[in-house]
């Protein structure tokens, strides 16, 4: 589902603590899709957010999500 999820706002800010909190409360956000058809993992990787990408992978982010 395409969403304006808070996870993308937190990713843009590089707010790992906020991403952790969100995924604790709403784990399905790990595979949300933004308007550019990117998942949080794709977004984190493209922005060089290595720690966030690692955390997303540890929380079941799908690498080849379509």
GROMACS .gro file of C-alpha atoms in nm, residues 1-42:
model
   42
    1UNK     CA    1   0.000   0.000   0.000
    2UNK     CA    2   0.126   0.347  -0.083
    3UNK     CA    3   0.142   0.557   0.229
    4UNK     CA    4   0.259   0.880   0.384
    5UNK     CA    5   0.391   0.677   0.675
    6UNK     CA    6   0.581   0.846   0.953
    7UNK     CA    7   0.866   0.603   0.892
    8UNK     CA    8   0.970   0.797   0.581
    9UNK     CA    9   0.973   1.124   0.776
   10UNK     CA   10   1.191   0.962   1.041
   11UNK     CA   11   1.420   0.813   0.776
   12UNK     CA   12   1.464   1.148   0.605
   13UNK     CA   13   1.569   1.297   0.939
   14UNK     CA   14   1.799   1.004   1.015
   15UNK     CA   15   1.610   0.948   1.341
   16UNK     CA   16   1.701   0.589   1.428
   17UNK     CA   17   1.542   0.609   1.775
   18UNK     CA   18   1.214   0.722   1.621
   19UNK     CA   19   1.229   0.440   1.363
   20UNK     CA   20   1.287   0.189   1.644
   21UNK     CA   21   0.991   0.323   1.842
   22UNK     CA   22   0.764   0.321   1.540
   23UNK     CA   23   0.854  -0.037   1.448
   24UNK     CA   24   0.793  -0.148   1.807
   25UNK     CA   25   0.443   0.000   1.794
   26UNK     CA   26   0.366  -0.069   1.428
   27UNK     CA   27   0.595  -0.345   1.290
   28UNK     CA   28   0.412  -0.364   0.958
   29UNK     CA   29   0.556  -0.020   0.871
   30UNK     CA   30   0.886  -0.192   0.789
   31UNK     CA   31   0.756  -0.262   0.437
   32UNK     CA   32   0.548   0.050   0.369
   33UNK     CA   33   0.580   0.200   0.021
   34UNK     CA   34   0.624   0.570  -0.051
   35UNK     CA   35   0.504   0.764  -0.356
   36UNK     CA   36   0.832   0.681  -0.532
   37UNK     CA   37   0.756   0.307  -0.490
   38UNK     CA   38   1.038   0.271  -0.238
   39UNK     CA   39   1.030   0.078   0.086
   40UNK     CA   40   1.196   0.211   0.401
   41UNK     CA   41   1.492  -0.020   0.330
   42UNK     CA   42   1.534   0.119  -0.022
   0.00000   0.00000   0.00000
